[in-house]
Coordinates of C-alpha atoms and ligand atoms in Angstrom, one line a residue:
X1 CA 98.7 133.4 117.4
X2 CA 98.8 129.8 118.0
X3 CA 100.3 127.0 116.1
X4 CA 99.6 123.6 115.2
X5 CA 101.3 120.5 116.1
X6 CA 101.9 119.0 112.3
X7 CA 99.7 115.8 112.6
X8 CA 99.5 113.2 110.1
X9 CA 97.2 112.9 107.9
X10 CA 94.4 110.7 108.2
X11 CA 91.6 112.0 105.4
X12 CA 88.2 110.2 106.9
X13 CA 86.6 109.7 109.6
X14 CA 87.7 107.8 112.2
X15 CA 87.8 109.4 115.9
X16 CA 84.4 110.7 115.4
X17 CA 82.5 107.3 112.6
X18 CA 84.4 105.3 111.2
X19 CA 83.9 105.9 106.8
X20 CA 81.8 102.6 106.9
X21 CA 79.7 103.7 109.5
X22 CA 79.0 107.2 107.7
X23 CA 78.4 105.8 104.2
X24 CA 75.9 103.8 105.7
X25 CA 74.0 106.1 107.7
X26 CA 74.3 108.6 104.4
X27 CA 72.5 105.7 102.1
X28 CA 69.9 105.2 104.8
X29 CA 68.9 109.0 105.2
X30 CA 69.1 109.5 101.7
X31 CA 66.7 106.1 100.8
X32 CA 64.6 108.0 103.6
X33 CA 63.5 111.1 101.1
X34 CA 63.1 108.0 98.2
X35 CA 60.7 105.5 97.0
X36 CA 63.0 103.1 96.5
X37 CA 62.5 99.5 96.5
X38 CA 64.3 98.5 100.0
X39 CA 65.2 95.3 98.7
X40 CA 67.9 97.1 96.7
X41 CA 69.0 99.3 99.5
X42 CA 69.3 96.3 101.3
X43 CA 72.0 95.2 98.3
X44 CA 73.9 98.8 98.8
X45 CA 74.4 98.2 102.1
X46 CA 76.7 95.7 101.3
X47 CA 80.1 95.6 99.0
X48 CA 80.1 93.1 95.8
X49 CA 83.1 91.7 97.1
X50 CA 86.1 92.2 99.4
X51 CA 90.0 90.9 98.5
X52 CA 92.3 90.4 101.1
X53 CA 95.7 89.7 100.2
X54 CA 99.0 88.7 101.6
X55 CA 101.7 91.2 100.1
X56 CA 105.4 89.9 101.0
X57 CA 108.5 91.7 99.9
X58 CA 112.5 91.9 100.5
X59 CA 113.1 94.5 102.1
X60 CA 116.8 96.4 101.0
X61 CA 118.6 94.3 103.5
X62 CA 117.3 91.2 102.5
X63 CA 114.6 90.3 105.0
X64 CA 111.4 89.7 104.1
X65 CA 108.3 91.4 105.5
X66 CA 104.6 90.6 104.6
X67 CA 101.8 93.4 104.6
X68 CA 98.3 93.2 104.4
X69 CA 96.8 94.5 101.0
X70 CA 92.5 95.0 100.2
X71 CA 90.3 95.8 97.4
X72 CA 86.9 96.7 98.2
X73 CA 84.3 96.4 95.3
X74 CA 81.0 98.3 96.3
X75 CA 78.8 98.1 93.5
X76 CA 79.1 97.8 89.5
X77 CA 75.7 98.0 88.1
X78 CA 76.5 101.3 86.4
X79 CA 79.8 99.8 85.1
X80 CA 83.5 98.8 86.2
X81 CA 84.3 99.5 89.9
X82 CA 86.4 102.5 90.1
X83 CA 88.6 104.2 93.1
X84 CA 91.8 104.7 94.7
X85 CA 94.8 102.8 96.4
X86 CA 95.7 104.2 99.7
X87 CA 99.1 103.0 100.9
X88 CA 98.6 104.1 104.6
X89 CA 99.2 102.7 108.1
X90 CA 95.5 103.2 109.0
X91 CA 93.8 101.4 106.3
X92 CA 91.3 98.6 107.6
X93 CA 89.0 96.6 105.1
X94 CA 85.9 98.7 106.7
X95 CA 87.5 101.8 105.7
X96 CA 87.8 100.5 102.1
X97 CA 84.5 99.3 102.2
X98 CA 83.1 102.7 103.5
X99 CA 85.4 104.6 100.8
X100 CA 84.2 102.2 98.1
X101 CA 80.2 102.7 98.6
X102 CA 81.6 106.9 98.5
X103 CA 83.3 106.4 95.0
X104 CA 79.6 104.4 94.1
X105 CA 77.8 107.5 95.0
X106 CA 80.4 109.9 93.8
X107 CA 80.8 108.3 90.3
X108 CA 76.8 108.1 89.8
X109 CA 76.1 111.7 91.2
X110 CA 78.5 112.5 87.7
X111 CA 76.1 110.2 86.1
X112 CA 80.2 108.3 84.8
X113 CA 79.6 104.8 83.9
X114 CA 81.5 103.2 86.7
X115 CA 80.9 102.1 89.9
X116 CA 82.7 102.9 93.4
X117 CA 85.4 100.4 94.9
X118 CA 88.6 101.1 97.3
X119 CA 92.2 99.4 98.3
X120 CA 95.1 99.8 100.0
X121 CA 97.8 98.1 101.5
X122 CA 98.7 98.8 105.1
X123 CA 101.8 100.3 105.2
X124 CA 103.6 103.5 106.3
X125 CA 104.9 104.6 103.0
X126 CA 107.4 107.1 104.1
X127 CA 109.5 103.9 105.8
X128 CA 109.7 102.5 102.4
X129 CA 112.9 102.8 100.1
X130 CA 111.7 103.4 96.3
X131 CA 113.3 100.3 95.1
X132 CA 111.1 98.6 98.2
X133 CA 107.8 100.5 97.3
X134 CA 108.1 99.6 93.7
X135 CA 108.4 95.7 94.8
X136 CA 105.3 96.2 96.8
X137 CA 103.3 97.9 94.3
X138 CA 104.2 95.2 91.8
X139 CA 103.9 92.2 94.0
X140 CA 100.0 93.8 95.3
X141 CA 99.5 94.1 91.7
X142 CA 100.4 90.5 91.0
X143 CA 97.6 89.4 94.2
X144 CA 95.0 91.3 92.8
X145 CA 95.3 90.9 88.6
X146 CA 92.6 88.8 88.6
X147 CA 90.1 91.6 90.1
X148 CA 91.4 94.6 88.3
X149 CA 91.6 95.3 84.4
X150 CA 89.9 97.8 82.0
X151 CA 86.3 96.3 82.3
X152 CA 86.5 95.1 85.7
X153 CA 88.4 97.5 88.0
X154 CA 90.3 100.4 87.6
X155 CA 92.4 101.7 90.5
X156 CA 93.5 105.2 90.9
X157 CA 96.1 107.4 93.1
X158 CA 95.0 108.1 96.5
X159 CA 97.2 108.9 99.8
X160 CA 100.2 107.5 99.9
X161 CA 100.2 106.9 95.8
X162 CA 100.9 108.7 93.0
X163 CA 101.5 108.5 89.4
X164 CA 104.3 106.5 89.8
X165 CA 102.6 104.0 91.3
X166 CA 99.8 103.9 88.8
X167 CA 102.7 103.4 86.3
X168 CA 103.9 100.3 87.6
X169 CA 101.1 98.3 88.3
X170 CA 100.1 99.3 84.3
X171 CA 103.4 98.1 83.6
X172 CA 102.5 95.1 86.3
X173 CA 99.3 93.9 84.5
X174 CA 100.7 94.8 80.9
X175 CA 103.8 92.2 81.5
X176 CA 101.2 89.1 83.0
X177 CA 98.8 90.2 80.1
X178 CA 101.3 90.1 77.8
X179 CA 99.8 93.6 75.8
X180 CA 100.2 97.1 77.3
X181 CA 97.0 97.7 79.0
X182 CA 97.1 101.6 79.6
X183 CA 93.2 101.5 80.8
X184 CA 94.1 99.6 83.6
X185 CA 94.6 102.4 86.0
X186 CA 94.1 106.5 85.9
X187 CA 96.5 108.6 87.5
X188 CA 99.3 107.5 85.6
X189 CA 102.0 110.2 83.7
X190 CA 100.7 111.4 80.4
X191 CA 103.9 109.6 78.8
X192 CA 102.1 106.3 79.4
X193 CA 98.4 107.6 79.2
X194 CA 98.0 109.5 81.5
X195 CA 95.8 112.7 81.0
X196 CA 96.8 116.3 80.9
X197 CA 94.2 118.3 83.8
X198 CA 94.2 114.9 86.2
X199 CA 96.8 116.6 88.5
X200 CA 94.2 119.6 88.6
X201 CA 91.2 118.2 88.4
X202 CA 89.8 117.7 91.6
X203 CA 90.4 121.2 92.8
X204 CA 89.5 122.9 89.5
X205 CA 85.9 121.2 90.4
X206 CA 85.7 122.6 93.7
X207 CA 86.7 126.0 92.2
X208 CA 83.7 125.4 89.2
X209 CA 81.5 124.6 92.7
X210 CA 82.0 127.7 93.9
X211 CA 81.6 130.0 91.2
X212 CA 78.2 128.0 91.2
X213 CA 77.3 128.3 94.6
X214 CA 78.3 132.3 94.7
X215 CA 75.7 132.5 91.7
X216 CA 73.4 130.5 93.1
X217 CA 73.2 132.8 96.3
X218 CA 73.8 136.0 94.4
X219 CA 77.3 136.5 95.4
X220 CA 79.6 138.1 93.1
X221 CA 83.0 136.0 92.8
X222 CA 85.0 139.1 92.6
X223 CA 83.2 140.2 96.1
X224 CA 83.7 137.1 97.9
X225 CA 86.3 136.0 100.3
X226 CA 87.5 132.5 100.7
X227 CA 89.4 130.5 103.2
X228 CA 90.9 127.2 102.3
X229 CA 92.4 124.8 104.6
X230 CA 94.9 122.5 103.0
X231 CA 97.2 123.7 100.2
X232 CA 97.6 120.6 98.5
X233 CA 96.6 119.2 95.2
X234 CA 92.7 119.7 96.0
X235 CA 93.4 123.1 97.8
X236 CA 96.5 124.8 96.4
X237 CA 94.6 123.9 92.9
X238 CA 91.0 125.5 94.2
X239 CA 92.7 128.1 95.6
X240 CA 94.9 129.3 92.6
X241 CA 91.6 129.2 90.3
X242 CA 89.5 130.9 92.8
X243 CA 92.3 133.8 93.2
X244 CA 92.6 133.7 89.1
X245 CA 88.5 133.7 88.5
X246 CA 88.6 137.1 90.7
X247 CA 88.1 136.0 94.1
X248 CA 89.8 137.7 97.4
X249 CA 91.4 134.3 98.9
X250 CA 92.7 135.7 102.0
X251 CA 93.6 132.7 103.8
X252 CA 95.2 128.7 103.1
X253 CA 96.6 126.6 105.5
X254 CA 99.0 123.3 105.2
X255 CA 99.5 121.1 108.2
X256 CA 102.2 123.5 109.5
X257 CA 99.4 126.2 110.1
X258 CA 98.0 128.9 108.1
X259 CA 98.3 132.8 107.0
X260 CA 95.9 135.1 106.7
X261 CA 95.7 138.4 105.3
X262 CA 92.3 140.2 105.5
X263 CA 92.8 141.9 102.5
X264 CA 93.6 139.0 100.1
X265 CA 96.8 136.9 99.4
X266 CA 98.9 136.9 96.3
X267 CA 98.5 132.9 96.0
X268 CA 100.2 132.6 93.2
X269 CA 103.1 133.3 95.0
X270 CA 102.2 130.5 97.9
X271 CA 104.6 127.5 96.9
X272 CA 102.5 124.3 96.6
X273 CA 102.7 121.4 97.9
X274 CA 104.0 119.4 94.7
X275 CA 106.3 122.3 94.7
X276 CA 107.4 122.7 97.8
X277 CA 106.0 120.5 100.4
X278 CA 104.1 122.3 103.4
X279 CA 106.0 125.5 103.0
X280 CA 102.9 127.9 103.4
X281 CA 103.9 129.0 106.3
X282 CA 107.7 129.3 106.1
X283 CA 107.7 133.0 105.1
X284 CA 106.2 134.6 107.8
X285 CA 105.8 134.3 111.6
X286 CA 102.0 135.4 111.6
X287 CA 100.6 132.1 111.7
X288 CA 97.3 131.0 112.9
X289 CA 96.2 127.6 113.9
X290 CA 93.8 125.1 111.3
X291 CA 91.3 125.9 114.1
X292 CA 91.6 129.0 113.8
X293 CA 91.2 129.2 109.8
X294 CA 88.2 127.3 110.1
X295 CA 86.1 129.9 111.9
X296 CA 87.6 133.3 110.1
X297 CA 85.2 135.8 109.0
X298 CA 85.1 134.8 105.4
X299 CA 81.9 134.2 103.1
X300 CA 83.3 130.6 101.5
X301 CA 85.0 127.8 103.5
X302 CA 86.7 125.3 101.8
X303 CA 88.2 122.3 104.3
X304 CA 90.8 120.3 101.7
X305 CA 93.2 119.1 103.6
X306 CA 91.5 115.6 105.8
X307 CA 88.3 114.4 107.1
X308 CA 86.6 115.1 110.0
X309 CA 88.1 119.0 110.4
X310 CA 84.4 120.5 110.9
X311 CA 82.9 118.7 113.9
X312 CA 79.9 119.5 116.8
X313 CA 82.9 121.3 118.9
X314 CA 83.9 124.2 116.2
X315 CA 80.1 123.8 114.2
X316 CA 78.7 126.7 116.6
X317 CA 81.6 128.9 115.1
X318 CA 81.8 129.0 112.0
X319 CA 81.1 132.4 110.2
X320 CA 81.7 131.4 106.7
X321 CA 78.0 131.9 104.9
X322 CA 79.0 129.1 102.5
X323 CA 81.3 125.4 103.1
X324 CA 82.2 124.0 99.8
X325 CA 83.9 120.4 100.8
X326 CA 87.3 119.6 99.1
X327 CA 88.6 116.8 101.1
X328 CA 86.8 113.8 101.5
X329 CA 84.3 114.0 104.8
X330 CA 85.5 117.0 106.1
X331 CA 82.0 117.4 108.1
X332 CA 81.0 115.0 110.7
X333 CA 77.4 114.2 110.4
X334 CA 77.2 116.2 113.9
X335 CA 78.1 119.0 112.5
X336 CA 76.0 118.7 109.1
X337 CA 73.4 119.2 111.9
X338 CA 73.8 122.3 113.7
X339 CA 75.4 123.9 109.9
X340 CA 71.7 123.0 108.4
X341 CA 70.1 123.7 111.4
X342 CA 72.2 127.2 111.3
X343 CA 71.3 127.4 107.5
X344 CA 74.7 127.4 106.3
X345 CA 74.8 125.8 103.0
X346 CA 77.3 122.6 102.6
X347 CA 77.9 121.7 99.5
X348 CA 79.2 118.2 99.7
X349 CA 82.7 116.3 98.7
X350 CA 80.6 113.6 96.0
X351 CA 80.3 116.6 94.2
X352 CA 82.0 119.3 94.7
X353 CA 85.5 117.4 94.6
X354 CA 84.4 114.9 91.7
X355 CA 86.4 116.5 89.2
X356 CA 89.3 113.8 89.8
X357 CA 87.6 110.8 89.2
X358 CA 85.7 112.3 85.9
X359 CA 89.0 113.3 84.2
X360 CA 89.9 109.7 85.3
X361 CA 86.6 109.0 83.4
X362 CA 88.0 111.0 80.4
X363 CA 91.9 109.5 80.9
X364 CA 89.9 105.5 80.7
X365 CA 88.2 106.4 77.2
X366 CA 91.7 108.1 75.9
X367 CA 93.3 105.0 77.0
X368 CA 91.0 102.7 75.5
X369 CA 90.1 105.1 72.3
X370 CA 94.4 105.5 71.9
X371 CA 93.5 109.1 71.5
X372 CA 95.1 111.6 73.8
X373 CA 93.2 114.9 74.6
X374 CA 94.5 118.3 74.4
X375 CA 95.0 119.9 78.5
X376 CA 91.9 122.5 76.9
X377 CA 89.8 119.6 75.5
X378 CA 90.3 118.0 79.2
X379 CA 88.9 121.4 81.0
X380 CA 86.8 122.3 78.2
X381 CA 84.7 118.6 79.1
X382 CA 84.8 119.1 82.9
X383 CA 83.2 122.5 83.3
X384 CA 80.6 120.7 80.9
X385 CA 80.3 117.9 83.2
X386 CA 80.5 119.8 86.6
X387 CA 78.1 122.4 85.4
X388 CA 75.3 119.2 84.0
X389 CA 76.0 117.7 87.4
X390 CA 75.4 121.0 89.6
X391 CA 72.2 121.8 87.5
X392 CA 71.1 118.6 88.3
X393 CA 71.6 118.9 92.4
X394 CA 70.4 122.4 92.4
X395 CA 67.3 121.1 91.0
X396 CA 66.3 118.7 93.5
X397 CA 67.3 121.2 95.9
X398 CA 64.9 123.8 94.7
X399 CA 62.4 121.2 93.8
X400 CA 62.3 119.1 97.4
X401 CA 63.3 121.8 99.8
X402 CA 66.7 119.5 100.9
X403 CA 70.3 120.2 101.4
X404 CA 73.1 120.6 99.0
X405 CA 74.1 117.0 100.4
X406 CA 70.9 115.3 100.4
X407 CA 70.0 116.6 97.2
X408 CA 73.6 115.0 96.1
X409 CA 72.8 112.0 97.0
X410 CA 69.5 111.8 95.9
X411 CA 70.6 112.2 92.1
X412 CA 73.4 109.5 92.7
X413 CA 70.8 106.9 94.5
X414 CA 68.0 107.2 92.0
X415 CA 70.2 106.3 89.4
X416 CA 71.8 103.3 90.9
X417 CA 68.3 102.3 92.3
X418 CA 66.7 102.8 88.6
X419 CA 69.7 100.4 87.1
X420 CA 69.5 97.8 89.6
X421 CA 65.4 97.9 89.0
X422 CA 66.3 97.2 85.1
X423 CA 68.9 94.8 85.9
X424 CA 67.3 93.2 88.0
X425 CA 68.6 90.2 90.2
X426 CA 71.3 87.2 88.7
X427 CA 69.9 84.8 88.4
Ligands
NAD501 P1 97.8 116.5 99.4 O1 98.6 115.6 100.2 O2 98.2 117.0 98.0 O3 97.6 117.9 100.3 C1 97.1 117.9 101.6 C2 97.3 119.2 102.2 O4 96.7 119.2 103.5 C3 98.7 119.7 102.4 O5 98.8 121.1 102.2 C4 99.0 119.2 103.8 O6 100.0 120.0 104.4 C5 97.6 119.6 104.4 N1 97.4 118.8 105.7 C6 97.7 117.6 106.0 N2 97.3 117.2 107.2 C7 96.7 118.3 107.7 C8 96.1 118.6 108.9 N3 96.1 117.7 109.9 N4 95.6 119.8 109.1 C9 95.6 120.7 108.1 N5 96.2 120.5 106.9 C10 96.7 119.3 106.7 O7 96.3 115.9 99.4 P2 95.1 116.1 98.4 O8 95.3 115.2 97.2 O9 95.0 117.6 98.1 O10 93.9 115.6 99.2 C11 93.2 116.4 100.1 C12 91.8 115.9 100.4 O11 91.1 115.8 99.2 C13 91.8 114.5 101.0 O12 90.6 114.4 101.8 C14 91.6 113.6 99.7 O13 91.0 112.4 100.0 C15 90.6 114.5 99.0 N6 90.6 114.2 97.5 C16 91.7 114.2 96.8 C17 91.6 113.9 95.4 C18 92.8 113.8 94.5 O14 92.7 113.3 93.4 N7 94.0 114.3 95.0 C19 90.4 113.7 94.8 C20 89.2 113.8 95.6 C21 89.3 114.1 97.0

């Protein structure tokens, strides 16, 4: 069976539309199925603001290079923006903006009082020295204080970032504020407040997803077969649950390839990718191509790896009976076609991967409470908000006759439409 080429990763869309050009089209077919006042669509089109900033360092060697840094800010009506840091080579201020208007829909389908926003800095990380990367986080911190904070903006870990990085620029903004100022960021390790469950979160929501969506289509969990390409912390996490909650997950992939065994793996056993990066494959020589994983015979599909995996080439073949998306835009709006047209349910990434940003939700109010939660309080509160949030889709999709995705967005636009109507415009 064939193998892959190991590519690298680029999570949304770009060969196929760009992530601006897809949040845009998204809002306008969703404001479609809406009364909404167009005047305020006409504001959502557009981000609050965009920073550019100049990020110079000294490099081990004692030159100094400069790299390009951005914060988008979509929209705050419903509260502070909210949304990652990307330190990546391919990050262009459209992309932020496009990522930014996602985290707006994403945070308000949750019904989380934030709003969506997006940065980065353009930079390969992997070329970086820690020492070097630590001068750069620190020195973008220092560009953007002014935009960030508790109650204005709060980054997050995205690709490229981790918790390390969330821990300096808290440390960052805590030294110019002159007070430790946990709540600036999420992500960060528990020892500086951080929450237990972040890690886990996002996949653990995909996994509460799909229990949901097997119920929904009378599917029992513990006679459903999944495939899941990516083994990472949205996969390997989805994965492990799904395996644990009784499902036959016969199939996971990392950028190497995938395995495959028909009769269900023992995932537990699969190293992941915190643990051992991309060694899914490195026991066995049966390998099959992403490709390949995408259109197995399995009832669920669940792409968490990078965007754009599912596209009008590979739509046609698909046999999964269910998609439940864990990476960020794994469809292309292409494919969201011929899948809807083929009736294959999609149950979309502003959903079904939420569960980072609301335990971010939950790791903001233990910073600013000075109250840590238990790891069970943490899971205990996101099946609560995952399973509100899922009621709430599934009833505008049995109520309107719309997609999983439509019906996603349609609960995230009415609520940013209803608060800018009472807002209103300044001044
Ligand atoms: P990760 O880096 O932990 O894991 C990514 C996995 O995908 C790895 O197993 C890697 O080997 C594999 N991979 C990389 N490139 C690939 C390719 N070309 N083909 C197939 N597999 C490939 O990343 P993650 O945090 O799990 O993120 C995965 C997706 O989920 C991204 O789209 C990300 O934006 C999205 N997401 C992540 C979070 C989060 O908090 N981690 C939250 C919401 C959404």
């Amino acid at each position: 069976m064939a193998t892959n080429p190991p590519q690298e990763q680029t999570t949304e869309p770009g060969e196929f539309e760009s992530a601006l050009e897809t949040a845009r089209r998204q809002l306008a077919h969703a404001a479609s199925q809406l009364d909404i006042d167009s005047n305020i669509i006409e504001r959502l089109k557009h981000p609050a603001k965009i920073h550019e900033v100049t990020v110079p360092i000294e490099r081990d060697d004692g030159t100094v290079e400069v790299f390009t840094g951005y914060r988008a800010q979509h929209d705050s009506v419903r509260g502070p923006f909210k949304g990652g840091l990307r330190y990546h080579p391919g990050v262009t201020r459209d992309e932020c903006v496009g990522l930014s208007m996602w985290m707006t829909w994403k945070c308000a389908v949750m019904d989380i009082p934030f709003g969506g926003a997006k940065g980065g800095i353009v930079v390969n990380p992997k070329t970086l020295s820690e020492a070097e990367t630590e001068r750069l986080t620190r020195r973008f911190s220092q560009e953007i204080r002014d935009v960030i904070g508790p109650n204005r903006d709060i980054p997050a870990p995205d690709m490229g970032t981790n918790a390390q990085t969330m821990a300096w620029i808290m440390d960052a903004y805590s030294m110019q504020k002159g007070e430790t100022t946990p709540g600036v960021v999420t992500g960060k390790p528990p020892v500086v407040g951080g929450s237990y469950g972040r890690d886990e979160a996002p996949g653990r929501s995909v996994a509460i997803i799909t229990r949901e969506v097997c119920e929904y289509y009378d599917r029992p969990l513990d006679e459903t077969t999944v495939a899941v390409q990516g083994f990472g912390s949205v996969g390997g996490s989805a994965a492990r649950l799904l395996d644990e909650w009784g499902a036959s997950v016969v199939a996971v992939s990392d950028v190497n390839g995938a395995v495959y065994e028909p009769d269900g793996l023992d995932v537990a056993a699969i190293p992941s990718h915190k643990e051992e990066p991309e060694a899914v494959t490195r026991n066995t020589d049966d390998v099959l191509s992403n490709e390949e994983l995408l259109t197995l015979d399995v009832d669920v599909l669940i792409p968490a790896a990078i965007g754009n995996v599912i596209t009008e080439a590979n739509a046609n073949d698909i046999q999964a009976e269910i998609i439940v998306e864990g990476a960020n835009g794994p469809t292309t709006s292409g494919a969201d076609a011929t899948l809807t047209e083929r009736e294959i349910p999609v149950v979309p990434d502003i959903l079904a991967n939420a569960g980072g940003v609301t335990v971010s939700y939950f790791e903001w109010l233990q910073d600013i409470n000075r109250r840590a939660w238990s790891l069970e309080k943490v899971n205990e509160e996101l099946e609560h908000e995952m399973q509100t949030a899922w009621n709430e889709v599934r009833h505008e999709v049995d109520s309107r006759d719309v997609t999983w995705r439509d019906a996603a967005y349609i609960v995230a636009l009415s609520r940013i439409a209803e608060a800018h109507q009472s807002r209103g415009l300044w001044p």
